[in-house]
Amino acid sequence: MRLTHQREEILSFLRSRRAHFNATEIYDAVRARIPNISLGTVYRNLGKLVEDGEIITVETENRSIYYDGYIAPHTHFVCNGCGHIYDFEDEEHSFKPIKDQGFTINKQRTVLYGICTECNKKNKK
Amino acid sequence: MRLTHQREEILSFLRSRRAHFNATEIYDAVRARIPNISLGTVYRNLGKLVEDGEIITVETENRSIYYDGYIAPHTHFVCNGCGHIYDFEDEEHSFKPIKDQGFTINKQRTVLYGICTECNKKNKK
DNA sequence: ATATGTGCAAACTGTTTGCACACGA
DNA sequence: TCGTGTGCAAACAGTTTGCACATAT
């Protein structure tokens, strides 16, 4: 994998911010530093970075895919009020019965949906 | 919610099969019984049925959304070999630390990715 | 030098929607 | 009867891709 200016900026953007962004958000952010980068290039690089294990994807009930530079396993919480995605520690799960049946697990994703503390407070008012 | 012929067939198809289908698969299946049903109607009904809690969606790294007539909480396993989606019991998780922080959880999804027993056997050969 | 990556624009896929008509309660 | 649902086709959003040129190694 060649280290291009574009790829470097995308990766360092995702690593510098502990949050979750879709392709257009990343495109907008990186465009501040590389004004003529194209959306196609952003997509191609995101794909390569995922393939390479440098970043991960988060699939939610929203249409677009979110990209995350924080790759340690963790749980995501999507607030249906404000749309924000929160990170939480994973609870212990061994998936032992699944593995014992001969399944190999390469990747695990847990996504919770609901209302975050902030939105709950606002709703009470 | 009005009980139309179309809605009835979609729901009973999903309930009769303990598996996961995307909209076009459901469209094809239901078309065997209602030949002139439209894909738009399938989508509209799936949306309503989800809203109403009659069925659930499963978002995976694949492009399309899968619909499931089995609505009790459970874990999904997507095989990257054959593409099949398997159901497993959820392990115990309380999400207590999250709830204690004031978050309300309405929905939880766990999706595992890897290689199923069948595909593991095939690969060994 | 050359394989890999880029910008651009067009294509593609899954899903949604506006419309005039149809149908369930 | 009338509000909700339908079929159809066009629109939409997010993503992918073919091309000719550019660049990292």
PDB file of C-alpha atoms (C1' of nucleotides) in Angstrom:
ATOM      1  CA  MET A   1       0.000   0.000   0.000  1.00  0.00           C
ATOM      2  CA  ARG A   2       1.480   3.255  -1.189  1.00  0.00           C
ATOM      3  CA  LEU A   3       1.493   6.156   1.242  1.00  0.00           C
ATOM      4  CA  THR A   4      -0.054   9.039  -0.631  1.00  0.00           C
ATOM      5  CA  HIS A   5      -0.740  12.500   0.660  1.00  0.00           C
ATOM      6  CA  GLN A   6      -4.495  11.820   0.379  1.00  0.00           C
ATOM      7  CA  ARG A   7      -4.351   8.548   2.289  1.00  0.00           C
ATOM      8  CA  GLU A   8      -2.199  10.110   4.986  1.00  0.00           C
ATOM      9  CA  GLU A   9      -4.633  12.955   5.575  1.00  0.00           C
ATOM     10  CA  ILE A  10      -7.674  10.687   5.701  1.00  0.00           C
ATOM     11  CA  LEU A  11      -6.052   8.340   8.179  1.00  0.00           C
ATOM     12  CA  SER A  12      -4.642  11.063  10.393  1.00  0.00           C
ATOM     13  CA  PHE A  13      -7.997  12.831  10.428  1.00  0.00           C
ATOM     14  CA  LEU A  14      -9.778   9.680  11.598  1.00  0.00           C
ATOM     15  CA  ARG A  15      -7.114   8.926  14.180  1.00  0.00           C
ATOM     16  CA  SER A  16      -7.071  12.445  15.568  1.00  0.00           C
ATOM     17  CA  ARG A  17     -10.770  12.557  16.336  1.00  0.00           C
ATOM     18  CA  ARG A  18     -12.411  10.067  18.625  1.00  0.00           C
ATOM     19  CA  ALA A  19     -15.684  10.103  16.699  1.00  0.00           C
ATOM     20  CA  HIS A  20     -17.475   8.559  13.755  1.00  0.00           C
ATOM     21  CA  PHE A  21     -17.750  10.084  10.311  1.00  0.00           C
ATOM     22  CA  ASN A  22     -19.367   9.151   7.056  1.00  0.00           C
ATOM     23  CA  ALA A  23     -17.604   9.513   3.721  1.00  0.00           C
ATOM     24  CA  THR A  24     -18.861  13.023   2.923  1.00  0.00           C
ATOM     25  CA  GLU A  25     -17.938  14.320   6.357  1.00  0.00           C
ATOM     26  CA  ILE A  26     -14.440  12.959   5.878  1.00  0.00           C
ATOM     27  CA  TYR A  27     -14.369  14.417   2.371  1.00  0.00           C
ATOM     28  CA  ASP A  28     -15.304  17.861   3.724  1.00  0.00           C
ATOM     29  CA  ALA A  29     -12.755  17.673   6.519  1.00  0.00           C
ATOM     30  CA  VAL A  30      -9.888  16.551   4.321  1.00  0.00           C
ATOM     31  CA  ARG A  31     -10.775  19.050   1.615  1.00  0.00           C
ATOM     32  CA  ALA A  32      -9.727  21.782   4.028  1.00  0.00           C
ATOM     33  CA  ARG A  33      -6.178  20.461   3.643  1.00  0.00           C
ATOM     34  CA  ILE A  34      -6.302  19.037   0.094  1.00  0.00           C
ATOM     35  CA  PRO A  35      -8.803  21.268  -1.709  1.00  0.00           C
ATOM     36  CA  ASN A  36      -8.991  19.270  -4.924  1.00  0.00           C
ATOM     37  CA  ILE A  37      -9.289  15.783  -3.460  1.00  0.00           C
ATOM     38  CA  SER A  38     -12.233  13.912  -4.949  1.00  0.00           C
ATOM     39  CA  LEU A  39     -14.977  12.012  -3.184  1.00  0.00           C
ATOM     40  CA  GLY A  40     -14.067   8.920  -5.221  1.00  0.00           C
ATOM     41  CA  THR A  41     -10.564   9.016  -3.803  1.00  0.00           C
ATOM     42  CA  VAL A  42     -11.950   9.278  -0.292  1.00  0.00           C
ATOM     43  CA  TYR A  43     -14.090   6.193  -0.864  1.00  0.00           C
ATOM     44  CA  ARG A  44     -11.246   4.244  -2.428  1.00  0.00           C
ATOM     45  CA  ASN A  45      -8.922   5.057   0.436  1.00  0.00           C
ATOM     46  CA  LEU A  46     -11.493   4.267   3.087  1.00  0.00           C
ATOM     47  CA  GLY A  47     -11.978   0.894   1.446  1.00  0.00           C
ATOM     48  CA  LYS A  48      -8.256   0.169   1.425  1.00  0.00           C
ATOM     49  CA  LEU A  49      -7.795   1.318   5.008  1.00  0.00           C
ATOM     50  CA  VAL A  50     -10.612  -0.955   6.162  1.00  0.00           C
ATOM     51  CA  GLU A  51      -9.167  -3.857   4.187  1.00  0.00           C
ATOM     52  CA  ASP A  52      -5.834  -3.199   5.810  1.00  0.00           C
ATOM     53  CA  GLY A  53      -7.313  -3.056   9.300  1.00  0.00           C
ATOM     54  CA  GLU A  54      -6.273   0.548   9.908  1.00  0.00           C
ATOM     55  CA  ILE A  55      -9.838   1.699  10.490  1.00  0.00           C
ATOM     56  CA  ILE A  56     -13.210   0.035  11.039  1.00  0.00           C
ATOM     57  CA  THR A  57     -16.717   0.567   9.731  1.00  0.00           C
ATOM     58  CA  VAL A  58     -19.864   0.989  11.770  1.00  0.00           C
ATOM     59  CA  GLU A  59     -23.107  -0.032  10.107  1.00  0.00           C
ATOM     60  CA  THR A  60     -26.225   1.453  11.634  1.00  0.00           C
ATOM     61  CA  GLU A  61     -29.846   1.840  10.640  1.00  0.00           C
ATOM     62  CA  ASN A  62     -28.837   5.094   8.908  1.00  0.00           C
ATOM     63  CA  ARG A  63     -28.095   4.893   5.240  1.00  0.00           C
ATOM     64  CA  SER A  64     -24.449   5.817   5.300  1.00  0.00           C
ATOM     65  CA  ILE A  65     -21.514   3.879   6.637  1.00  0.00           C
ATOM     66  CA  TYR A  66     -19.494   5.415   9.461  1.00  0.00           C
ATOM     67  CA  TYR A  67     -15.735   5.109   9.697  1.00  0.00           C
ATOM     68  CA  ASP A  68     -13.841   4.915  12.960  1.00  0.00           C
ATOM     69  CA  GLY A  69     -10.116   5.312  13.547  1.00  0.00           C
ATOM     70  CA  TYR A  70     -10.391   3.671  16.953  1.00  0.00           C
ATOM     71  CA  ILE A  71     -10.081  -0.008  16.148  1.00  0.00           C
ATOM     72  CA  ALA A  72     -10.170  -1.755  19.544  1.00  0.00           C
ATOM     73  CA  PRO A  73     -13.455  -3.677  19.955  1.00  0.00           C
ATOM     74  CA  HIS A  74     -16.111  -1.498  21.525  1.00  0.00           C
ATOM     75  CA  THR A  75     -19.858  -0.962  21.618  1.00  0.00           C
ATOM     76  CA  HIS A  76     -21.613   1.840  19.765  1.00  0.00           C
ATOM     77  CA  PHE A  77     -24.690   3.672  20.939  1.00  0.00           C
ATOM     78  CA  VAL A  78     -26.699   5.620  18.346  1.00  0.00           C
ATOM     79  CA  CYS A  79     -28.955   8.286  19.828  1.00  0.00           C
ATOM     80  CA  ASN A  80     -32.236   8.493  17.940  1.00  0.00           C
ATOM     81  CA  GLY A  81     -32.693  11.996  19.304  1.00  0.00           C
ATOM     82  CA  CYS A  82     -29.553  13.876  18.272  1.00  0.00           C
ATOM     83  CA  GLY A  83     -28.012  11.247  16.001  1.00  0.00           C
ATOM     84  CA  HIS A  84     -24.736  11.194  17.871  1.00  0.00           C
ATOM     85  CA  ILE A  85     -22.779   7.932  18.121  1.00  0.00           C
ATOM     86  CA  TYR A  86     -21.260   7.188  21.531  1.00  0.00           C
ATOM     87  CA  ASP A  87     -18.531   4.705  22.366  1.00  0.00           C
ATOM     88  CA  PHE A  88     -18.704   2.307  25.291  1.00  0.00           C
ATOM     89  CA  GLU A  89     -16.590  -0.504  26.632  1.00  0.00           C
ATOM     90  CA  ASP A  90     -17.647  -3.915  25.442  1.00  0.00           C
ATOM     91  CA  GLU A  91     -19.109  -6.152  28.106  1.00  0.00           C
ATOM     92  CA  GLU A  92     -17.531  -9.550  28.483  1.00  0.00           C
ATOM     93  CA  HIS A  93     -18.737 -12.032  25.931  1.00  0.00           C
ATOM     94  CA  SER A  94     -16.980 -15.232  25.111  1.00  0.00           C
ATOM     95  CA  PHE A  95     -19.215 -16.430  22.254  1.00  0.00           C
ATOM     96  CA  LYS A  96     -18.080 -19.837  23.454  1.00  0.00           C
ATOM     97  CA  PRO A  97     -21.153 -21.803  22.293  1.00  0.00           C
ATOM     98  CA  ILE A  98     -20.719 -20.360  18.804  1.00  0.00           C
ATOM     99  CA  LYS A  99     -17.013 -21.124  18.608  1.00  0.00           C
ATOM    100  CA  ASP A 100     -17.592 -24.598  20.055  1.00  0.00           C
ATOM    101  CA  GLN A 101     -19.852 -25.356  17.107  1.00  0.00           C
ATOM    102  CA  GLY A 102     -16.968 -24.708  14.725  1.00  0.00           C
ATOM    103  CA  PHE A 103     -17.619 -21.087  13.793  1.00  0.00           C
ATOM    104  CA  THR A 104     -14.650 -18.750  13.404  1.00  0.00           C
ATOM    105  CA  ILE A 105     -15.362 -15.191  14.533  1.00  0.00           C
ATOM    106  CA  ASN A 106     -13.285 -12.481  12.847  1.00  0.00           C
ATOM    107  CA  LYS A 107     -15.212  -9.400  13.732  1.00  0.00           C
ATOM    108  CA  GLN A 108     -17.883  -8.388  16.165  1.00  0.00           C
ATOM    109  CA  ARG A 109     -20.175  -5.385  16.192  1.00  0.00           C
ATOM    110  CA  THR A 110     -22.641  -4.302  18.819  1.00  0.00           C
ATOM    111  CA  VAL A 111     -24.845  -1.294  18.155  1.00  0.00           C
ATOM    112  CA  LEU A 112     -27.370   0.014  20.640  1.00  0.00           C
ATOM    113  CA  TYR A 113     -30.136   2.467  19.772  1.00  0.00           C
ATOM    114  CA  GLY A 114     -32.045   4.733  22.103  1.00  0.00           C
ATOM    115  CA  ILE A 115     -31.942   8.140  23.732  1.00  0.00           C
ATOM    116  CA  CYS A 116     -28.784   9.598  25.210  1.00  0.00           C
ATOM    117  CA  THR A 117     -28.565  11.367  28.576  1.00  0.00           C
ATOM    118  CA  GLU A 118     -28.568  14.836  27.013  1.00  0.00           C
ATOM    119  CA  CYS A 119     -31.675  14.163  24.940  1.00  0.00           C
ATOM    120  CA  ASN A 120     -33.438  12.555  27.904  1.00  0.00           C
ATOM    121  CA  LYS A 121     -32.818  15.746  29.899  1.00  0.00           C
ATOM    122  CA  LYS A 122     -34.144  17.938  27.110  1.00  0.00           C
ATOM    123  CA  ASN A 123     -37.257  15.798  26.738  1.00  0.00           C
ATOM    124  CA  LYS A 124     -38.111  16.129  30.435  1.00  0.00           C
ATOM    125  CA  LYS A 125     -38.332  19.885  30.194  1.00  0.00           C
TER     126      LYS A 125
ATOM    127  CA  MET B   1     -52.795  -0.185  10.221  1.00  0.00           C
ATOM    128  CA  ARG B   2     -55.024  -1.685   7.577  1.00  0.00           C
ATOM    129  CA  LEU B   3     -54.654  -5.391   6.875  1.00  0.00           C
ATOM    130  CA  THR B   4     -54.194  -5.662   3.143  1.00  0.00           C
ATOM    131  CA  HIS B   5     -53.599  -8.796   1.151  1.00  0.00           C
ATOM    132  CA  GLN B   6     -50.078  -7.561   0.343  1.00  0.00           C
ATOM    133  CA  ARG B   7     -49.185  -6.833   3.959  1.00  0.00           C
ATOM    134  CA  GLU B   8     -50.564 -10.173   5.076  1.00  0.00           C
ATOM    135  CA  GLU B   9     -48.474 -12.115   2.568  1.00  0.00           C
ATOM    136  CA  ILE B  10     -45.272 -10.262   3.401  1.00  0.00           C
ATOM    137  CA  LEU B  11     -45.704 -10.781   7.117  1.00  0.00           C
ATOM    138  CA  SER B  12     -46.710 -14.414   6.865  1.00  0.00           C
ATOM    139  CA  PHE B  13     -43.779 -15.114   4.548  1.00  0.00           C
ATOM    140  CA  LEU B  14     -41.325 -13.626   7.041  1.00  0.00           C
ATOM    141  CA  ARG B  15     -42.917 -15.431   9.967  1.00  0.00           C
ATOM    142  CA  SER B  16     -43.012 -18.784   8.215  1.00  0.00           C
ATOM    143  CA  ARG B  17     -39.314 -18.886   7.461  1.00  0.00           C
ATOM    144  CA  ARG B  18     -36.724 -18.658  10.179  1.00  0.00           C
ATOM    145  CA  ALA B  19     -34.253 -16.805   7.996  1.00  0.00           C
ATOM    146  CA  HIS B  20     -33.261 -13.348   6.820  1.00  0.00           C
ATOM    147  CA  PHE B  21     -34.274 -11.796   3.526  1.00  0.00           C
ATOM    148  CA  ASN B  22     -33.657  -8.542   1.763  1.00  0.00           C
ATOM    149  CA  ALA B  23     -36.411  -6.582   0.038  1.00  0.00           C
ATOM    150  CA  THR B  24     -35.951  -8.126  -3.412  1.00  0.00           C
ATOM    151  CA  GLU B  25     -35.932 -11.643  -2.027  1.00  0.00           C
ATOM    152  CA  ILE B  26     -39.187 -10.905  -0.240  1.00  0.00           C
ATOM    153  CA  TYR B  27     -40.531  -9.295  -3.402  1.00  0.00           C
ATOM    154  CA  ASP B  28     -39.703 -12.419  -5.428  1.00  0.00           C
ATOM    155  CA  ALA B  29     -41.207 -14.731  -2.835  1.00  0.00           C
ATOM    156  CA  VAL B  30     -44.431 -12.787  -2.440  1.00  0.00           C
ATOM    157  CA  ARG B  31     -44.782 -12.310  -6.188  1.00  0.00           C
ATOM    158  CA  ALA B  32     -45.393 -16.047  -6.442  1.00  0.00           C
ATOM    159  CA  ARG B  33     -48.667 -15.420  -4.614  1.00  0.00           C
ATOM    160  CA  ILE B  34     -49.455 -11.842  -5.720  1.00  0.00           C
ATOM    161  CA  PRO B  35     -47.963 -11.613  -9.202  1.00  0.00           C
ATOM    162  CA  ASN B  36     -48.521  -7.898  -9.728  1.00  0.00           C
ATOM    163  CA  ILE B  37     -47.312  -6.627  -6.354  1.00  0.00           C
ATOM    164  CA  SER B  38     -44.763  -3.859  -6.758  1.00  0.00           C
ATOM    165  CA  LEU B  39     -41.368  -3.494  -5.133  1.00  0.00           C
ATOM    166  CA  GLY B  40     -42.430  -0.098  -3.791  1.00  0.00           C
ATOM    167  CA  THR B  41     -45.290  -1.725  -1.937  1.00  0.00           C
ATOM    168  CA  VAL B  42     -42.923  -4.282  -0.467  1.00  0.00           C
ATOM    169  CA  TYR B  43     -40.664  -1.517   0.809  1.00  0.00           C
ATOM    170  CA  ARG B  44     -43.558   0.497   2.183  1.00  0.00           C
ATOM    171  CA  ASN B  45     -44.970  -2.489   4.020  1.00  0.00           C
ATOM    172  CA  LEU B  46     -41.618  -3.537   5.399  1.00  0.00           C
ATOM    173  CA  GLY B  47     -41.200  -0.026   6.753  1.00  0.00           C
ATOM    174  CA  LYS B  48     -44.607  -0.077   8.407  1.00  0.00           C
ATOM    175  CA  LEU B  49     -44.096  -3.541   9.856  1.00  0.00           C
ATOM    176  CA  VAL B  50     -40.776  -2.473  11.352  1.00  0.00           C
ATOM    177  CA  GLU B  51     -42.354   0.696  12.771  1.00  0.00           C
ATOM    178  CA  ASP B  52     -45.069  -1.430  14.277  1.00  0.00           C
ATOM    179  CA  GLY B  53     -42.604  -3.874  15.813  1.00  0.00           C
ATOM    180  CA  GLU B  54     -43.898  -6.852  13.831  1.00  0.00           C
ATOM    181  CA  ILE B  55     -40.518  -7.526  12.244  1.00  0.00           C
ATOM    182  CA  ILE B  56     -36.945  -6.324  12.760  1.00  0.00           C
ATOM    183  CA  THR B  57     -34.125  -5.194  10.503  1.00  0.00           C
ATOM    184  CA  VAL B  58     -30.599  -6.525  10.445  1.00  0.00           C
ATOM    185  CA  GLU B  59     -27.922  -4.156   9.192  1.00  0.00           C
ATOM    186  CA  THR B  60     -24.732  -5.827   8.060  1.00  0.00           C
ATOM    187  CA  GLU B  61     -21.667  -4.851   6.058  1.00  0.00           C
ATOM    188  CA  ASN B  62     -23.595  -5.923   2.968  1.00  0.00           C
ATOM    189  CA  ARG B  63     -25.364  -3.198   1.096  1.00  0.00           C
ATOM    190  CA  SER B  64     -28.926  -4.304   1.613  1.00  0.00           C
ATOM    191  CA  ILE B  65     -31.023  -4.432   4.740  1.00  0.00           C
ATOM    192  CA  TYR B  66     -32.259  -7.822   5.923  1.00  0.00           C
ATOM    193  CA  TYR B  67     -35.685  -8.343   7.444  1.00  0.00           C
ATOM    194  CA  ASP B  68     -36.424 -10.885  10.133  1.00  0.00           C
ATOM    195  CA  GLY B  69     -39.799 -12.126  11.340  1.00  0.00           C
ATOM    196  CA  TYR B  70     -38.257 -13.489  14.519  1.00  0.00           C
ATOM    197  CA  ILE B  71     -38.298 -10.509  16.835  1.00  0.00           C
ATOM    198  CA  ALA B  72     -36.939 -11.812  20.148  1.00  0.00           C
ATOM    199  CA  PRO B  73     -33.449 -10.345  20.791  1.00  0.00           C
ATOM    200  CA  HIS B  74     -30.765 -12.558  19.335  1.00  0.00           C
ATOM    201  CA  THR B  75     -27.281 -12.445  17.839  1.00  0.00           C
ATOM    202  CA  HIS B  76     -26.593 -12.696  14.118  1.00  0.00           C
ATOM    203  CA  PHE B  77     -23.599 -14.354  12.536  1.00  0.00           C
ATOM    204  CA  VAL B  78     -22.776 -13.456   8.933  1.00  0.00           C
ATOM    205  CA  CYS B  79     -20.588 -16.003   7.169  1.00  0.00           C
ATOM    206  CA  ASN B  80     -18.108 -14.307   4.851  1.00  0.00           C
ATOM    207  CA  GLY B  81     -17.771 -17.574   2.965  1.00  0.00           C
ATOM    208  CA  CYS B  82     -21.294 -18.493   1.940  1.00  0.00           C
ATOM    209  CA  GLY B  83     -23.065 -15.312   2.968  1.00  0.00           C
ATOM    210  CA  HIS B  84     -25.578 -17.094   5.155  1.00  0.00           C
ATOM    211  CA  ILE B  85     -26.861 -15.392   8.299  1.00  0.00           C
ATOM    212  CA  TYR B  86     -27.135 -17.606  11.381  1.00  0.00           C
ATOM    213  CA  ASP B  87     -29.101 -16.947  14.555  1.00  0.00           C
ATOM    214  CA  PHE B  88     -27.692 -17.458  18.034  1.00  0.00           C
ATOM    215  CA  GLU B  89     -28.873 -16.867  21.558  1.00  0.00           C
ATOM    216  CA  ASP B  90     -27.770 -13.565  23.006  1.00  0.00           C
ATOM    217  CA  GLU B  91     -25.264 -13.817  25.806  1.00  0.00           C
ATOM    218  CA  GLU B  92     -26.163 -12.049  29.021  1.00  0.00           C
ATOM    219  CA  HIS B  93     -25.462  -8.358  28.920  1.00  0.00           C
ATOM    220  CA  SER B  94     -26.933  -5.845  31.276  1.00  0.00           C
ATOM    221  CA  PHE B  95     -25.526  -2.656  29.738  1.00  0.00           C
ATOM    222  CA  LYS B  96     -25.764  -1.422  33.297  1.00  0.00           C
ATOM    223  CA  PRO B  97     -22.946   1.153  33.082  1.00  0.00           C
ATOM    224  CA  ILE B  98     -24.628   2.686  30.061  1.00  0.00           C
ATOM    225  CA  LYS B  99     -28.077   2.829  31.632  1.00  0.00           C
ATOM    226  CA  ASP B 100     -26.594   4.171  34.864  1.00  0.00           C
ATOM    227  CA  GLN B 101     -25.263   7.140  32.917  1.00  0.00           C
ATOM    228  CA  GLY B 102     -28.812   8.058  31.913  1.00  0.00           C
ATOM    229  CA  PHE B 103     -29.001   6.415  28.492  1.00  0.00           C
ATOM    230  CA  THR B 104     -32.243   4.731  27.454  1.00  0.00           C
ATOM    231  CA  ILE B 105     -31.727   1.632  25.329  1.00  0.00           C
ATOM    232  CA  ASN B 106     -34.571   0.760  22.969  1.00  0.00           C
ATOM    233  CA  LYS B 107     -32.898  -1.676  20.665  1.00  0.00           C
ATOM    234  CA  GLN B 108     -29.767  -3.753  20.562  1.00  0.00           C
ATOM    235  CA  ARG B 109     -28.030  -5.447  17.685  1.00  0.00           C
ATOM    236  CA  THR B 110     -25.070  -7.756  17.726  1.00  0.00           C
ATOM    237  CA  VAL B 111     -23.617  -8.967  14.439  1.00  0.00           C
ATOM    238  CA  LEU B 112     -20.661 -11.307  14.211  1.00  0.00           C
ATOM    239  CA  TYR B 113     -18.669 -11.917  11.044  1.00  0.00           C
ATOM    240  CA  GLY B 114     -16.484 -14.853  10.205  1.00  0.00           C
ATOM    241  CA  ILE B 115     -16.554 -18.333   8.722  1.00  0.00           C
ATOM    242  CA  CYS B 116     -19.268 -20.858   9.536  1.00  0.00           C
ATOM    243  CA  THR B 117     -18.693 -24.519  10.364  1.00  0.00           C
ATOM    244  CA  GLU B 118     -19.665 -25.691   6.876  1.00  0.00           C
ATOM    245  CA  CYS B 119     -17.277 -23.298   5.140  1.00  0.00           C
ATOM    246  CA  ASN B 120     -14.492 -24.126   7.572  1.00  0.00           C
ATOM    247  CA  LYS B 121     -14.891 -27.798   6.643  1.00  0.00           C
ATOM    248  CA  LYS B 122     -14.813 -27.026   2.937  1.00  0.00           C
ATOM    249  CA  ASN B 123     -11.686 -24.893   3.312  1.00  0.00           C
ATOM    250  CA  LYS B 124      -9.785 -27.679   5.055  1.00  0.00           C
ATOM    251  CA  LYS B 125     -10.143 -29.994   2.080  1.00  0.00           C
TER     252      LYS B 125
ATOM    253  C1'  DA C   1      10.128   2.546 -14.845  1.00  0.00           C
ATOM    254  C1'  DT C   2       5.994   0.963 -13.471  1.00  0.00           C
ATOM    255  C1'  DA C   3       2.500  -0.401 -10.525  1.00  0.00           C
ATOM    256  C1'  DT C   4      -0.564   1.935  -7.778  1.00  0.00           C
ATOM    257  C1'  DG C   5      -3.278   5.999  -6.944  1.00  0.00           C
ATOM    258  C1'  DT C   6      -5.879  10.258  -8.533  1.00  0.00           C
ATOM    259  C1'  DG C   7      -9.633  13.525 -10.296  1.00  0.00           C
ATOM    260  C1'  DC C   8     -13.523  13.644 -12.854  1.00  0.00           C
ATOM    261  C1'  DA C   9     -17.848  12.234 -14.352  1.00  0.00           C
ATOM    262  C1'  DA C  10     -20.864   8.767 -15.398  1.00  0.00           C
ATOM    263  C1'  DA C  11     -22.931   4.528 -13.802  1.00  0.00           C
ATOM    264  C1'  DC C  12     -24.955   1.512 -10.421  1.00  0.00           C
ATOM    265  C1'  DT C  13     -27.756  -0.248  -6.463  1.00  0.00           C
ATOM    266  C1'  DG C  14     -30.840  -0.133  -2.912  1.00  0.00           C
ATOM    267  C1'  DT C  15     -34.445   2.590  -1.384  1.00  0.00           C
ATOM    268  C1'  DT C  16     -37.936   6.332  -1.440  1.00  0.00           C
ATOM    269  C1'  DT C  17     -41.647   9.028  -3.290  1.00  0.00           C
ATOM    270  C1'  DG C  18     -45.426  11.597  -6.246  1.00  0.00           C
ATOM    271  C1'  DC C  19     -49.248  10.449  -8.589  1.00  0.00           C
ATOM    272  C1'  DA C  20     -53.818   8.718  -9.895  1.00  0.00           C
ATOM    273  C1'  DC C  21     -56.454   4.944  -8.868  1.00  0.00           C
ATOM    274  C1'  DA C  22     -58.161   0.975  -5.625  1.00  0.00           C
ATOM    275  C1'  DC C  23     -59.698  -1.014  -1.523  1.00  0.00           C
ATOM    276  C1'  DG C  24     -60.532  -2.174   3.626  1.00  0.00           C
ATOM    277  C1'  DA C  25     -63.000  -0.775   7.636  1.00  0.00           C
TER     278       DA C  25
ATOM    279  C1'  DT D   1     -67.326   6.911   2.381  1.00  0.00           C
ATOM    280  C1'  DC D   2     -62.822   8.188   3.063  1.00  0.00           C
ATOM    281  C1'  DG D   3     -58.425   7.545   4.764  1.00  0.00           C
ATOM    282  C1'  DT D   4     -54.966   4.343   3.969  1.00  0.00           C
ATOM    283  C1'  DG D   5     -52.681   1.468   0.617  1.00  0.00           C
ATOM    284  C1'  DT D   6     -51.324   0.258  -4.249  1.00  0.00           C
ATOM    285  C1'  DG D   7     -48.795  -0.024  -8.867  1.00  0.00           C
ATOM    286  C1'  DC D   8     -45.999   2.392 -11.652  1.00  0.00           C
ATOM    287  C1'  DA D   9     -42.206   5.095 -12.847  1.00  0.00           C
ATOM    288  C1'  DA D  10     -39.199   8.578 -11.821  1.00  0.00           C
ATOM    289  C1'  DA D  11     -36.135  10.422  -8.340  1.00  0.00           C
ATOM    290  C1'  DC D  12     -32.738  10.004  -4.787  1.00  0.00           C
ATOM    291  C1'  DA D  13     -28.559   9.064  -1.914  1.00  0.00           C
ATOM    292  C1'  DG D  14     -24.670   6.677  -1.103  1.00  0.00           C
ATOM    293  C1'  DT D  15     -21.223   4.305  -3.292  1.00  0.00           C
ATOM    294  C1'  DT D  16     -18.483   2.376  -7.179  1.00  0.00           C
ATOM    295  C1'  DT D  17     -15.974   2.495 -11.442  1.00  0.00           C
ATOM    296  C1'  DG D  18     -13.702   3.509 -16.298  1.00  0.00           C
ATOM    297  C1'  DC D  19     -10.706   6.530 -18.041  1.00  0.00           C
ATOM    298  C1'  DA D  20      -6.516   9.252 -18.923  1.00  0.00           C
ATOM    299  C1'  DC D  21      -3.157  11.355 -16.291  1.00  0.00           C
ATOM    300  C1'  DA D  22      -0.058  11.676 -12.009  1.00  0.00           C
ATOM    301  C1'  DT D  23       2.975  10.032  -8.417  1.00  0.00           C
ATOM    302  C1'  DA D  24       5.430   7.009  -4.853  1.00  0.00           C
ATOM    303  C1'  DT D  25       8.766   3.725  -4.584  1.00  0.00           C
TER     304       DT D  25
END
